[in-house]
Amino acid sequence: MRLKIALLAGDGIGPEILAQSVKCLKAVEETFEHQFTFCEAPIGGVAIASSGEPLPQETLDLCKDSDAILFGATGSSEYDNDPSATIRPEQGLLKLRKELGLYTNIRPVKVFPALVRNSMLPKKTVTGVDLVIYRELTGGIYFGKKHLNENKTLASDLCEYTESEISRIAHKAFKAAKKRNHKLTLVDKANVLETSRLWRKVVKEISKSYPEVELECLFIDNAVVQIMMNPSKFDVILTENMFGDILASLGSVIIGSVGLLPSASVGNDNAMFEPFHGSYPQAQGRNIANPVASIFSTVLLLQHFGLHEEANAVAKAVHKSFIKGITTTDILGSSKYGTDAVGDYIADNIVDADDIFNMNDENIGLGRSTII
Ligand code: IPM
Ligand code: MG
């Protein structure tokens, strides 16, 4: 298969982790005889520094013209500490999601048997966790009208949703639940918010077309408690943009490190693959950042194009690195491996189905329908 992949490394650790993903995709290209073309473009803080814009027009054009986008990270402490800045790195990512219509953000949270002890929760609570968050990504409070009055004493952010914005992602989430464990949890705040009541109404109506999927509705404040107490009872979680951002962060507590969590942001014509994590500026240039969230994002990319054998080969190589302890220090405090070494090891172990390293399902925790 020929694929043109836009590489948007962005800020902080972005370039270091993305370089490891490219190594892995090049190994896939060679092993499975594909043709991948990579094109780099600036976004976020680095783009502001070079052009004054967090999403330069050339970057947007390249993304529109590519089959897929691999995103590194965005954000910088320089802007975090300056609330008065009107141009900010994150605006690049948000504008890109909006312009490309990437309304479905898929965030899998799966506990790997080899890493159960890494979780911040007890072993019995996290064993077997395999949930996926469907986060609406182009609407809600993130994109509503923003206002700050003249003397900067009053601010507002409008949260808006239309029925069609809710229904298009709801169908995607129900379809996923149908293929998985037949359970969908809608997370909202319908006891307070009008938008949440619309979500409930639309999702309940749509659920009639998916009788094989059990629908549960939870308020966000209750959902965070339930997810922490009993994460393995969840299958597909559907929620709006802001709640999805917050809920997905719980994934790092369940799994033990934010450095392991990938995501896919999918629209009707484009798809972008991005880790959950931020730009981690404190780690920039120190070769300590975990590249696995980014490498797992390439697994989602390969799955998106139906390249399942290739996706499994990358995921297996990552699992092998876990089992062999070839991980960064966020996973194993005493580890002597850096970002580069972990990336090299994983890329070197991407081989086709006759892999000499014989892994069984129990060891690597292959899931029902997805591997991560
Ligand atoms: C995420 C991030 C982004 C978001 C930021 C960087 C804009 O936190 O992808 O979870 O809030 O969506
Ligand atoms: Mg976030």
mmCIF file of C-alpha atoms and ligand atoms in Angstrom:
data_model
loop_
_atom_site.group_PDB
_atom_site.id
_atom_site.type_symbol
_atom_site.label_atom_id
_atom_site.label_comp_id
_atom_site.label_asym_id
_atom_site.label_seq_id
_atom_site.Cartn_x
_atom_site.Cartn_y
_atom_site.Cartn_z
ATOM 1 C CA MET A 1 0.000 0.000 0.000
ATOM 2 C CA ARG A 2 1.125 3.554 -0.733
ATOM 3 C CA LEU A 3 0.534 6.032 2.070
ATOM 4 C CA LYS A 4 1.476 9.675 2.374
ATOM 5 C CA ILE A 5 1.922 10.449 6.056
ATOM 6 C CA ALA A 6 2.216 14.005 7.392
ATOM 7 C CA LEU A 7 4.524 14.261 10.397
ATOM 8 C CA LEU A 8 3.650 17.052 12.815
ATOM 9 C CA ALA A 9 6.205 16.709 15.591
ATOM 10 C CA GLY A 10 5.183 19.908 17.416
ATOM 11 C CA ASP A 11 6.649 20.930 20.753
ATOM 12 C CA GLY A 12 8.608 19.518 23.704
ATOM 13 C CA ILE A 13 9.175 15.775 23.415
ATOM 14 C CA GLY A 14 7.153 15.654 20.155
ATOM 15 C CA PRO A 15 10.140 15.323 17.770
ATOM 16 C CA GLU A 16 11.874 12.658 19.913
ATOM 17 C CA ILE A 17 8.879 10.374 20.210
ATOM 18 C CA LEU A 18 7.747 10.855 16.630
ATOM 19 C CA ALA A 19 11.198 9.829 15.385
ATOM 20 C CA GLN A 20 10.648 6.428 17.048
ATOM 21 C CA SER A 21 7.292 6.006 15.311
ATOM 22 C CA VAL A 22 8.887 6.770 11.964
ATOM 23 C CA LYS A 23 11.528 4.082 12.650
ATOM 24 C CA CYS A 24 8.710 1.608 13.286
ATOM 25 C CA LEU A 25 6.750 2.600 10.183
ATOM 26 C CA LYS A 26 9.928 2.284 8.093
ATOM 27 C CA ALA A 27 10.423 -1.225 9.514
ATOM 28 C CA VAL A 28 6.808 -2.055 8.561
ATOM 29 C CA GLU A 29 7.363 -0.603 5.093
ATOM 30 C CA GLU A 30 10.397 -2.794 4.563
ATOM 31 C CA THR A 31 9.046 -5.979 6.130
ATOM 32 C CA PHE A 32 5.671 -5.881 4.430
ATOM 33 C CA GLU A 33 6.737 -4.156 1.206
ATOM 34 C CA HIS A 34 4.666 -0.990 1.403
ATOM 35 C CA GLN A 35 5.522 2.503 0.238
ATOM 36 C CA PHE A 36 5.201 5.176 2.856
ATOM 37 C CA THR A 37 6.120 8.788 2.116
ATOM 38 C CA PHE A 38 6.763 11.069 5.082
ATOM 39 C CA CYS A 39 6.419 14.875 4.961
ATOM 40 C CA GLU A 40 7.210 17.072 7.958
ATOM 41 C CA ALA A 41 5.462 20.324 8.837
ATOM 42 C CA PRO A 42 5.471 22.706 11.829
ATOM 43 C CA ILE A 43 2.595 23.130 14.293
ATOM 44 C CA GLY A 44 2.130 24.630 17.778
ATOM 45 C CA GLY A 45 4.825 26.614 19.573
ATOM 46 C CA VAL A 46 7.520 25.848 16.980
ATOM 47 C CA ALA A 47 5.227 27.112 14.224
ATOM 48 C CA ILE A 48 4.471 30.298 16.162
ATOM 49 C CA ALA A 49 8.213 30.843 16.554
ATOM 50 C CA SER A 50 8.896 30.385 12.843
ATOM 51 C CA SER A 51 5.800 31.937 11.249
ATOM 52 C CA GLY A 52 3.702 33.582 13.951
ATOM 53 C CA GLU A 53 0.887 31.050 13.377
ATOM 54 C CA PRO A 54 0.153 27.888 15.397
ATOM 55 C CA LEU A 55 -1.209 26.218 12.248
ATOM 56 C CA PRO A 56 0.444 27.673 9.121
ATOM 57 C CA GLN A 57 -1.566 27.323 5.902
ATOM 58 C CA GLU A 58 1.130 25.049 4.365
ATOM 59 C CA THR A 59 0.781 22.656 7.298
ATOM 60 C CA LEU A 60 -2.987 22.527 6.883
ATOM 61 C CA ASP A 61 -2.628 22.004 3.110
ATOM 62 C CA LEU A 62 -0.143 19.186 3.631
ATOM 63 C CA CYS A 63 -2.483 17.478 6.113
ATOM 64 C CA LYS A 64 -5.438 17.740 3.735
ATOM 65 C CA ASP A 65 -3.313 16.250 1.007
ATOM 66 C CA SER A 66 -2.046 13.311 3.121
ATOM 67 C CA ASP A 67 -3.618 9.926 3.823
ATOM 68 C CA ALA A 68 -2.845 10.195 7.518
ATOM 69 C CA ILE A 69 -1.273 12.511 10.046
ATOM 70 C CA LEU A 70 1.020 11.496 12.876
ATOM 71 C CA PHE A 71 1.017 14.119 15.584
ATOM 72 C CA GLY A 72 3.682 14.425 18.294
ATOM 73 C CA ALA A 73 2.766 16.879 21.083
ATOM 74 C CA THR A 74 1.871 20.501 21.628
ATOM 75 C CA GLY A 75 2.179 23.086 24.383
ATOM 76 C CA SER A 76 4.930 25.026 26.057
ATOM 77 C CA SER A 77 5.464 26.372 29.558
ATOM 78 C CA GLU A 78 6.219 29.784 28.087
ATOM 79 C CA TYR A 79 2.532 30.072 27.113
ATOM 80 C CA ASP A 80 1.118 28.105 30.072
ATOM 81 C CA ASN A 81 2.565 30.747 32.370
ATOM 82 C CA ASP A 82 1.151 33.619 30.345
ATOM 83 C CA PRO A 83 -2.663 33.652 30.443
ATOM 84 C CA SER A 84 -2.742 36.895 28.448
ATOM 85 C CA ALA A 85 -1.192 35.305 25.328
ATOM 86 C CA THR A 86 -3.794 35.412 22.560
ATOM 87 C CA ILE A 87 -1.881 33.143 20.174
ATOM 88 C CA ARG A 88 -1.202 29.764 21.810
ATOM 89 C CA PRO A 89 0.360 26.460 20.641
ATOM 90 C CA GLU A 90 -2.777 24.396 21.392
ATOM 91 C CA GLN A 91 -4.769 26.483 18.898
ATOM 92 C CA GLY A 92 -2.860 24.731 16.100
ATOM 93 C CA LEU A 93 -4.059 21.274 17.134
ATOM 94 C CA LEU A 94 -7.609 22.467 17.808
ATOM 95 C CA LYS A 95 -7.850 24.245 14.450
ATOM 96 C CA LEU A 96 -6.482 21.192 12.668
ATOM 97 C CA ARG A 97 -9.066 18.906 14.324
ATOM 98 C CA LYS A 98 -11.825 21.351 13.357
ATOM 99 C CA GLU A 99 -10.667 22.065 9.798
ATOM 100 C CA LEU A 100 -10.280 18.382 9.007
ATOM 101 C CA GLY A 101 -13.558 17.483 10.710
ATOM 102 C CA LEU A 102 -11.928 14.904 12.996
ATOM 103 C CA TYR A 103 -14.992 14.534 15.178
ATOM 104 C CA THR A 104 -14.389 11.044 16.570
ATOM 105 C CA ASN A 105 -11.508 10.677 18.985
ATOM 106 C CA ILE A 106 -10.911 7.061 19.960
ATOM 107 C CA ARG A 107 -8.871 6.505 23.119
ATOM 108 C CA PRO A 108 -8.288 2.856 24.030
ATOM 109 C CA VAL A 109 -7.203 2.037 27.588
ATOM 110 C CA LYS A 110 -6.008 -1.519 27.868
ATOM 111 C CA VAL A 111 -3.999 -3.029 30.691
ATOM 112 C CA PHE A 112 -1.194 -5.256 29.489
ATOM 113 C CA PRO A 113 -0.555 -8.366 31.605
ATOM 114 C CA ALA A 114 3.180 -7.597 31.667
ATOM 115 C CA LEU A 115 2.496 -4.168 33.167
ATOM 116 C CA VAL A 116 -0.301 -4.886 35.661
ATOM 117 C CA ARG A 117 2.017 -4.005 38.534
ATOM 118 C CA ASN A 118 2.597 -0.569 37.022
ATOM 119 C CA SER A 119 -0.964 0.529 37.607
ATOM 120 C CA MET A 120 -1.651 2.957 40.429
ATOM 121 C CA LEU A 121 -4.704 0.799 41.236
ATOM 122 C CA PRO A 122 -4.694 -2.666 42.885
ATOM 123 C CA LYS A 123 -3.847 -5.648 40.656
ATOM 124 C CA LYS A 124 -7.299 -7.199 41.028
ATOM 125 C CA THR A 125 -8.982 -3.942 39.988
ATOM 126 C CA VAL A 126 -7.025 -3.470 36.780
ATOM 127 C CA THR A 127 -6.484 -6.996 35.525
ATOM 128 C CA GLY A 128 -8.321 -7.388 32.234
ATOM 129 C CA VAL A 129 -9.257 -3.740 31.778
ATOM 130 C CA ASP A 130 -10.052 -3.123 28.116
ATOM 131 C CA LEU A 131 -12.143 -0.041 27.553
ATOM 132 C CA VAL A 132 -12.298 2.583 24.854
ATOM 133 C CA ILE A 133 -13.378 6.194 25.114
ATOM 134 C CA TYR A 134 -15.225 7.770 22.184
ATOM 135 C CA ARG A 135 -14.660 11.479 22.731
ATOM 136 C CA GLU A 136 -16.431 14.044 20.543
ATOM 137 C CA LEU A 137 -13.598 16.228 19.270
ATOM 138 C CA THR A 138 -14.850 19.166 17.236
ATOM 139 C CA GLY A 139 -17.695 20.655 19.279
ATOM 140 C CA GLY A 140 -18.721 21.704 22.765
ATOM 141 C CA ILE A 141 -17.050 24.229 25.023
ATOM 142 C CA TYR A 142 -13.702 23.877 23.222
ATOM 143 C CA PHE A 143 -15.128 25.531 20.120
ATOM 144 C CA GLY A 144 -17.964 27.719 21.431
ATOM 145 C CA LYS A 145 -17.817 31.507 21.392
ATOM 146 C CA LYS A 146 -15.274 32.875 23.872
ATOM 147 C CA HIS A 147 -15.585 36.207 25.564
ATOM 148 C CA LEU A 148 -13.512 38.361 27.888
ATOM 149 C CA ASN A 149 -14.890 41.767 28.855
ATOM 150 C CA GLU A 150 -12.883 44.932 28.395
ATOM 151 C CA ASN A 151 -11.568 45.243 31.919
ATOM 152 C CA LYS A 152 -10.861 41.493 31.991
ATOM 153 C CA THR A 153 -13.113 40.749 34.958
ATOM 154 C CA LEU A 154 -15.657 38.548 33.217
ATOM 155 C CA ALA A 155 -15.078 35.627 30.884
ATOM 156 C CA SER A 156 -17.282 33.036 29.226
ATOM 157 C CA ASP A 157 -17.001 29.983 26.958
ATOM 158 C CA LEU A 158 -20.131 28.792 25.230
ATOM 159 C CA CYS A 159 -20.893 25.063 25.141
ATOM 160 C CA GLU A 160 -23.037 24.122 22.140
ATOM 161 C CA TYR A 161 -23.986 20.839 20.480
ATOM 162 C CA THR A 162 -26.331 20.048 17.629
ATOM 163 C CA GLU A 163 -28.283 16.835 17.289
ATOM 164 C CA SER A 164 -26.306 15.851 14.191
ATOM 165 C CA GLU A 165 -22.939 16.368 15.927
ATOM 166 C CA ILE A 166 -24.100 14.001 18.659
ATOM 167 C CA SER A 167 -25.667 11.422 16.410
ATOM 168 C CA ARG A 168 -22.703 10.936 14.030
ATOM 169 C CA ILE A 169 -20.304 10.004 16.854
ATOM 170 C CA ALA A 170 -22.975 8.054 18.738
ATOM 171 C CA HIS A 171 -23.408 5.742 15.733
ATOM 172 C CA LYS A 172 -19.639 5.170 15.640
ATOM 173 C CA ALA A 173 -19.585 4.339 19.345
ATOM 174 C CA PHE A 174 -22.555 1.943 19.122
ATOM 175 C CA LYS A 175 -20.957 0.181 16.139
ATOM 176 C CA ALA A 176 -17.750 -0.243 18.138
ATOM 177 C CA ALA A 177 -19.694 -1.629 21.119
ATOM 178 C CA LYS A 178 -21.445 -4.098 18.822
ATOM 179 C CA LYS A 179 -18.077 -5.512 17.787
ATOM 180 C CA ARG A 180 -16.719 -5.502 21.335
ATOM 181 C CA ASN A 181 -18.501 -6.285 24.615
ATOM 182 C CA HIS A 182 -21.956 -4.898 23.753
ATOM 183 C CA LYS A 183 -21.942 -2.209 26.390
ATOM 184 C CA LEU A 184 -22.012 1.559 25.951
ATOM 185 C CA THR A 185 -21.803 4.098 28.764
ATOM 186 C CA LEU A 186 -22.820 7.668 27.990
ATOM 187 C CA VAL A 187 -21.128 10.116 30.355
ATOM 188 C CA ASP A 188 -22.779 13.521 30.791
ATOM 189 C CA LYS A 189 -24.102 16.003 33.342
ATOM 190 C CA ALA A 190 -27.755 15.800 32.323
ATOM 191 C CA ASN A 191 -28.932 16.843 35.799
ATOM 192 C CA VAL A 192 -27.466 20.308 35.164
ATOM 193 C CA LEU A 193 -26.555 20.978 31.523
ATOM 194 C CA GLU A 194 -28.939 21.485 28.608
ATOM 195 C CA THR A 195 -26.330 20.127 26.172
ATOM 196 C CA SER A 196 -26.092 16.929 28.245
ATOM 197 C CA ARG A 197 -29.874 16.512 28.145
ATOM 198 C CA LEU A 198 -29.710 16.727 24.350
ATOM 199 C CA TRP A 199 -26.927 14.110 24.330
ATOM 200 C CA ARG A 200 -29.075 11.779 26.450
ATOM 201 C CA LYS A 201 -32.158 12.236 24.293
ATOM 202 C CA VAL A 202 -30.289 11.633 21.019
ATOM 203 C CA VAL A 203 -28.231 8.709 22.315
ATOM 204 C CA LYS A 204 -31.279 6.977 23.852
ATOM 205 C CA GLU A 205 -33.120 7.327 20.558
ATOM 206 C CA ILE A 206 -30.170 5.912 18.584
ATOM 207 C CA SER A 207 -29.778 3.025 21.038
ATOM 208 C CA LYS A 208 -33.101 1.631 19.725
ATOM 209 C CA SER A 209 -31.286 0.776 16.486
ATOM 210 C CA TYR A 210 -28.684 -1.210 18.432
ATOM 211 C CA PRO A 211 -30.762 -3.562 20.596
ATOM 212 C CA GLU A 212 -27.766 -5.855 21.155
ATOM 213 C CA VAL A 213 -25.893 -3.035 22.938
ATOM 214 C CA GLU A 214 -26.727 -2.270 26.556
ATOM 215 C CA LEU A 215 -26.833 1.492 27.211
ATOM 216 C CA GLU A 216 -25.985 2.980 30.592
ATOM 217 C CA CYS A 217 -25.972 6.728 31.365
ATOM 218 C CA LEU A 218 -23.742 8.130 34.104
ATOM 219 C CA PHE A 219 -23.167 11.641 35.395
ATOM 220 C CA ILE A 220 -19.525 12.679 35.014
ATOM 221 C CA ASP A 221 -18.937 13.053 38.766
ATOM 222 C CA ASN A 222 -20.206 9.521 39.380
ATOM 223 C CA ALA A 223 -18.430 8.147 36.286
ATOM 224 C CA VAL A 224 -14.941 9.146 37.513
ATOM 225 C CA VAL A 225 -15.562 7.236 40.750
ATOM 226 C CA GLN A 226 -16.981 4.153 38.988
ATOM 227 C CA ILE A 227 -14.132 4.080 36.474
ATOM 228 C CA MET A 228 -11.522 4.221 39.247
ATOM 229 C CA MET A 229 -13.278 1.625 41.433
ATOM 230 C CA ASN A 230 -14.190 -0.855 38.739
ATOM 231 C CA PRO A 231 -12.621 -0.054 35.351
ATOM 232 C CA SER A 232 -13.081 -3.569 33.995
ATOM 233 C CA LYS A 233 -16.855 -3.224 33.945
ATOM 234 C CA PHE A 234 -16.604 -0.592 31.175
ATOM 235 C CA ASP A 235 -16.510 -1.332 27.464
ATOM 236 C CA VAL A 236 -17.233 1.711 25.250
ATOM 237 C CA ILE A 237 -17.553 5.106 26.917
ATOM 238 C CA LEU A 238 -19.156 7.865 24.843
ATOM 239 C CA THR A 239 -18.858 11.479 25.877
ATOM 240 C CA GLU A 240 -18.544 15.078 24.765
ATOM 241 C CA ASN A 241 -15.305 16.948 24.140
ATOM 242 C CA MET A 242 -14.379 18.396 27.547
ATOM 243 C CA PHE A 243 -15.564 15.418 29.628
ATOM 244 C CA GLY A 244 -13.661 13.146 27.237
ATOM 245 C CA ASP A 245 -10.436 15.070 27.758
ATOM 246 C CA ILE A 246 -10.777 14.690 31.525
ATOM 247 C CA LEU A 247 -11.984 11.075 31.564
ATOM 248 C CA ALA A 248 -9.244 9.919 29.223
ATOM 249 C CA SER A 249 -6.640 11.173 31.685
ATOM 250 C CA LEU A 250 -7.886 8.557 34.153
ATOM 251 C CA GLY A 251 -6.429 6.074 31.685
ATOM 252 C CA SER A 252 -2.955 6.995 32.854
ATOM 253 C CA VAL A 253 -3.822 6.087 36.453
ATOM 254 C CA ILE A 254 -5.279 2.753 35.340
ATOM 255 C CA ILE A 255 -2.402 1.861 33.051
ATOM 256 C CA GLY A 256 0.390 3.380 35.142
ATOM 257 C CA SER A 257 1.786 5.928 32.686
ATOM 258 C CA VAL A 258 0.407 8.524 30.305
ATOM 259 C CA GLY A 259 3.319 7.558 28.062
ATOM 260 C CA LEU A 260 1.501 4.435 26.875
ATOM 261 C CA LEU A 261 -1.787 5.850 25.628
ATOM 262 C CA PRO A 262 -2.471 6.421 21.922
ATOM 263 C CA SER A 263 -5.483 7.886 20.164
ATOM 264 C CA ALA A 264 -7.051 8.085 16.722
ATOM 265 C CA SER A 265 -8.940 11.202 15.612
ATOM 266 C CA VAL A 266 -11.095 10.301 12.686
ATOM 267 C CA GLY A 267 -13.354 12.270 10.360
ATOM 268 C CA ASN A 268 -15.074 11.454 7.096
ATOM 269 C CA ASP A 269 -12.051 12.282 4.921
ATOM 270 C CA ASN A 270 -9.008 12.456 7.195
ATOM 271 C CA ALA A 271 -7.455 10.730 10.159
ATOM 272 C CA MET A 272 -4.842 11.813 12.659
ATOM 273 C CA PHE A 273 -3.039 9.672 15.217
ATOM 274 C CA GLU A 274 -1.888 11.326 18.396
ATOM 275 C CA PRO A 275 -0.804 10.286 21.905
ATOM 276 C CA PHE A 276 -2.971 11.435 24.849
ATOM 277 C CA HIS A 277 0.013 13.050 26.482
ATOM 278 C CA GLY A 278 1.263 16.613 26.300
ATOM 279 C CA SER A 279 4.614 18.053 25.305
ATOM 280 C CA TYR A 280 6.356 17.282 28.659
ATOM 281 C CA PRO A 281 8.844 20.175 28.246
ATOM 282 C CA GLN A 282 10.846 19.106 31.315
ATOM 283 C CA ALA A 283 11.923 15.978 29.403
ATOM 284 C CA GLN A 284 12.687 17.683 26.102
ATOM 285 C CA GLY A 285 16.058 16.676 24.655
ATOM 286 C CA ARG A 286 16.848 14.314 27.557
ATOM 287 C CA ASN A 287 16.054 11.064 25.756
ATOM 288 C CA ILE A 288 13.788 9.913 28.609
ATOM 289 C CA ALA A 289 10.288 10.296 27.170
ATOM 290 C CA ASN A 290 8.329 7.111 26.586
ATOM 291 C CA PRO A 291 7.814 6.654 22.822
ATOM 292 C CA VAL A 292 5.177 3.912 23.214
ATOM 293 C CA ALA A 293 2.078 6.148 23.106
ATOM 294 C CA SER A 294 3.299 7.438 19.761
ATOM 295 C CA ILE A 295 4.281 3.973 18.522
ATOM 296 C CA PHE A 296 0.867 2.629 19.569
ATOM 297 C CA SER A 297 -0.629 5.527 17.590
ATOM 298 C CA THR A 298 1.045 4.005 14.510
ATOM 299 C CA VAL A 299 -0.687 0.711 15.381
ATOM 300 C CA LEU A 300 -4.015 2.556 15.241
ATOM 301 C CA LEU A 301 -2.935 4.139 11.950
ATOM 302 C CA LEU A 302 -2.152 0.740 10.432
ATOM 303 C CA GLN A 303 -5.450 -0.692 11.724
ATOM 304 C CA HIS A 304 -7.288 2.274 10.201
ATOM 305 C CA PHE A 305 -5.996 1.294 6.762
ATOM 306 C CA GLY A 306 -6.879 -2.377 7.307
ATOM 307 C CA LEU A 307 -3.209 -3.350 7.697
ATOM 308 C CA HIS A 308 -3.946 -5.692 10.588
ATOM 309 C CA GLU A 309 -0.990 -8.018 10.235
ATOM 310 C CA GLU A 310 1.306 -5.017 10.196
ATOM 311 C CA ALA A 311 -0.457 -3.475 13.194
ATOM 312 C CA ASN A 312 -0.114 -6.741 15.116
ATOM 313 C CA ALA A 313 3.583 -6.918 14.253
ATOM 314 C CA VAL A 314 4.203 -3.473 15.780
ATOM 315 C CA ALA A 315 2.033 -4.184 18.831
ATOM 316 C CA LYS A 316 3.791 -7.503 19.402
ATOM 317 C CA ALA A 317 7.183 -5.806 19.236
ATOM 318 C CA VAL A 318 6.009 -3.328 21.889
ATOM 319 C CA HIS A 319 4.711 -6.149 24.095
ATOM 320 C CA LYS A 320 8.042 -7.897 23.705
ATOM 321 C CA SER A 321 9.803 -4.744 24.913
ATOM 322 C CA PHE A 322 7.533 -4.763 28.002
ATOM 323 C CA ILE A 323 8.248 -8.413 28.746
ATOM 324 C CA LYS A 324 12.004 -7.937 28.283
ATOM 325 C CA GLY A 325 11.994 -4.764 30.409
ATOM 326 C CA ILE A 326 13.223 -2.590 27.557
ATOM 327 C CA THR A 327 11.227 0.438 28.612
ATOM 328 C CA THR A 328 11.782 4.007 29.716
ATOM 329 C CA THR A 329 11.990 4.898 33.413
ATOM 330 C CA ASP A 330 8.303 5.847 33.776
ATOM 331 C CA ILE A 331 7.620 2.101 33.440
ATOM 332 C CA LEU A 332 10.690 0.697 35.161
ATOM 333 C CA GLY A 333 12.431 3.110 37.515
ATOM 334 C CA SER A 334 15.788 1.326 37.252
ATOM 335 C CA SER A 335 15.718 1.132 33.456
ATOM 336 C CA LYS A 336 18.809 2.237 31.589
ATOM 337 C CA TYR A 337 16.987 2.535 28.265
ATOM 338 C CA GLY A 338 16.223 5.892 26.710
ATOM 339 C CA THR A 339 13.661 6.977 24.122
ATOM 340 C CA ASP A 340 15.967 6.100 21.230
ATOM 341 C CA ALA A 341 16.976 2.676 22.511
ATOM 342 C CA VAL A 342 13.355 1.685 23.139
ATOM 343 C CA GLY A 343 12.417 2.876 19.637
ATOM 344 C CA ASP A 344 15.336 0.967 18.090
ATOM 345 C CA TYR A 345 14.435 -2.208 19.959
ATOM 346 C CA ILE A 346 10.783 -2.075 18.904
ATOM 347 C CA ALA A 347 11.602 -1.232 15.280
ATOM 348 C CA ASP A 348 14.182 -4.043 15.143
ATOM 349 C CA ASN A 349 11.603 -6.526 16.376
ATOM 350 C CA ILE A 350 8.954 -5.771 13.799
ATOM 351 C CA VAL A 351 8.943 -8.929 11.780
ATOM 352 C CA ASP A 352 6.264 -10.810 9.915
ATOM 353 C CA ALA A 353 4.041 -13.612 11.196
ATOM 354 C CA ASP A 354 6.829 -16.203 11.486
ATOM 355 C CA ASP A 355 8.371 -14.286 14.324
ATOM 356 C CA ILE A 356 10.930 -16.403 16.129
ATOM 357 C CA PHE A 357 9.768 -14.979 19.445
ATOM 358 C CA ASN A 358 6.774 -17.098 20.164
ATOM 359 C CA MET A 359 4.263 -15.142 22.196
ATOM 360 C CA ASN A 360 1.056 -16.599 23.440
ATOM 361 C CA ASP A 361 -2.140 -14.638 23.905
ATOM 362 C CA GLU A 362 -1.883 -14.810 27.655
ATOM 363 C CA ASN A 363 1.541 -13.236 27.661
ATOM 364 C CA ILE A 364 0.799 -10.380 25.408
ATOM 365 C CA GLY A 365 -2.866 -9.918 26.185
ATOM 366 C CA LEU A 366 -4.229 -9.785 22.663
ATOM 367 C CA GLY A 367 -7.746 -8.428 22.801
ATOM 368 C CA ARG A 368 -10.933 -9.478 21.129
ATOM 369 C CA SER A 369 -10.951 -7.045 18.280
ATOM 370 C CA THR A 370 -8.094 -4.652 18.839
ATOM 371 C CA ILE A 371 -4.643 -5.310 20.105
ATOM 372 C CA ILE A 372 -4.238 -2.117 22.058
HETATM 373 C C1 IPM B 1 -5.592 16.086 24.512
HETATM 374 C C2 IPM B 1 -4.960 17.394 24.895
HETATM 375 C C3 IPM B 1 -5.543 18.519 24.048
HETATM 376 C C4 IPM B 1 -7.027 18.599 24.336
HETATM 377 C C5 IPM B 1 -4.856 19.881 24.246
HETATM 378 C C6 IPM B 1 -3.369 19.811 23.990
HETATM 379 C C7 IPM B 1 -5.485 20.944 23.390
HETATM 380 O O1 IPM B 1 -5.126 17.633 26.262
HETATM 381 O O2 IPM B 1 -5.547 15.730 23.325
HETATM 382 O O3 IPM B 1 -6.114 15.406 25.401
HETATM 383 O O4 IPM B 1 -7.433 19.215 25.332
HETATM 384 O O5 IPM B 1 -7.804 18.043 23.550
HETATM 385 MG MG MG B 2 -5.918 15.955 27.367
#
